[in-house]
C-alpha positions as a printed Julia matrix, in Angstrom:
151×3 Matrix{Float64}:
  93.06   75.73  121.85
  94.28   74.19  118.61
  97.83   75.47  118.13
  97.95   74.21  114.55
  95.05   76.45  113.51
  96.79   79.47  115.03
 100.12   78.55  113.45
  98.55   78.07  110.01
  96.75   81.42  110.2
  99.85   83.26  111.39
 102.01   81.64  108.71
  99.53   82.63  106.0
  99.63   86.24  107.15
 103.43   86.22  107.52
 103.83   84.91  103.97
 101.32   87.24  102.36
 102.39   90.29  104.27
 106.11   89.82  103.64
 105.38   89.75   99.9
 103.13   92.79  100.17
 105.76   94.61  102.22
 108.34   94.1    99.52
 105.87   95.25   96.86
 105.15   98.4    98.89
 108.89   99.05   99.18
 109.29   98.78   95.41
 106.22  100.96   94.84
 107.73  103.58   97.11
 110.88  103.59   95.02
 108.88  103.86   91.8
 106.88  106.83   93.09
 110.0   108.53   94.44
 111.74  108.09   91.1
 108.77  109.84   89.47
 109.31  112.8    91.82
 106.42  111.94   94.18
 108.63  111.78   97.25
 105.82  112.05   99.83
 104.04  109.1    98.29
 107.33  107.23   98.01
 108.09  107.87  101.67
 104.57  106.78  102.66
 104.99  103.38  101.04
 108.58  102.92  102.24
 107.4   103.51  105.82
 104.42  101.26  105.24
 106.74   98.49  104.1
 108.77   98.77  107.3
 105.6    98.72  109.4
 104.38   95.59  107.63
 107.64   93.78  108.29
 107.14   94.61  111.97
 103.86   92.68  111.81
 105.6    89.78  110.06
 108.06   89.7   112.98
 105.17   89.55  115.47
 103.52   86.73  113.54
 106.75   84.73  113.38
 107.46   85.32  117.08
 104.01   83.97  117.94
 104.48   80.94  115.68
 107.68   80.16  117.54
 106.0    80.76  120.93
 103.41   78.15  119.96
 106.17   75.67  119.14
 105.64   75.95  115.41
 108.19   76.13  112.67
 108.54   79.48  110.95
 108.72   79.07  107.2
 109.73   81.16  104.25
 107.07   80.39  101.69
 106.76   81.53   98.11
 104.11   84.13   97.45
 102.51   85.09   94.15
 104.2    87.81   92.13
 102.9    91.32   92.76
 102.21   93.8    89.98
 104.17   97.05   90.16
 102.3   100.18   89.06
 103.57  103.42   87.58
 100.19  105.11   87.97
  99.62  106.1    91.6
  95.84  106.12   91.38
  95.73  102.65   89.81
  97.99  101.42   92.59
  95.89  102.96   95.38
  92.76  101.39   93.89
  94.46   97.99   93.67
  95.91   98.33   97.17
  92.46   99.23   98.49
  91.06   96.0    97.03
  93.86   94.02   98.68
  92.95   95.66  102.0
  89.25   94.94  101.64
  89.88   91.28  100.76
  92.55   90.94  103.41
  90.34   92.37  106.13
  87.61   89.85  105.33
  90.13   87.0   105.43
  91.56   88.39  108.68
  88.14   88.46  110.32
  87.61   84.82  109.33
  91.01   83.9   110.74
  90.22   85.71  113.98
  87.05   83.66  114.32
  89.06   80.45  113.93
  91.6    81.39  116.65
  89.17   82.62  119.32
  90.34   79.81  121.58
  93.88   81.3   121.51
  93.52   84.73  123.13
  97.11   85.81  122.49
  96.96   85.08  118.76
  93.48   86.61  118.61
  94.8    89.81  120.21
  97.71   90.02  117.76
  95.34   89.6   114.82
  92.91   92.1   116.35
  95.67   94.72  116.58
  96.68   93.93  113.01
  93.03   94.33  111.94
  92.96   97.84  113.38
  96.13   98.69  111.46
  94.74   97.26  108.22
  91.5    99.2   108.63
  93.53  102.42  109.02
  95.35  101.59  105.78
  92.05  100.95  104.03
  90.62  104.25  105.27
  93.75  106.1   104.09
  93.35  104.67  100.58
  89.66  105.56  100.52
  90.48  109.06  101.73
  93.07  109.57   98.99
  90.65  108.44   96.28
  87.96  110.75   97.7
  90.47  113.61   97.81
  91.43  113.01   94.18
  87.74  113.21   93.3
  87.34  116.49   95.2
  90.49  118.39   94.22
  91.4   116.65   90.97
  94.28  114.38   90.08
  96.78  117.11   89.19
  96.24  118.95   92.48
  96.56  115.7    94.42
  99.77  114.79   92.58
 101.26  118.2    93.43
 100.64  117.38   97.11
 102.71  114.22   96.65
 105.87  116.05   95.47
């Protein structure tokens, strides 16, 4: 087992996910301020859930004897259009899942880290399916009807 590979993968996810968590928190506030409280609550809860994963990643880095770092992450765009945001968030999920699968392959020799990333993969797939479902629902019932459901 190469601890450094596991630590690097976990740090990359901790950095990216902490930035995404904050962006989801802000998005939740934007949607709530527009009156879409259900959507706002969804993303506020999602932000909290993501920070729980960041905690798990950091805990594992420390268990491996690594140094947890606070690293800069690229700025995230904030959307006022919910559909545009869901589409963009879906693309982040799709890309992230591919990267996650590659990372899992690289840490196969570290069963504990692999299991953490596997559990995170399941969570990310659920998020991706939710976004796909919302876009399908918008297509079926129309944007205005979907927005009413978000009040």
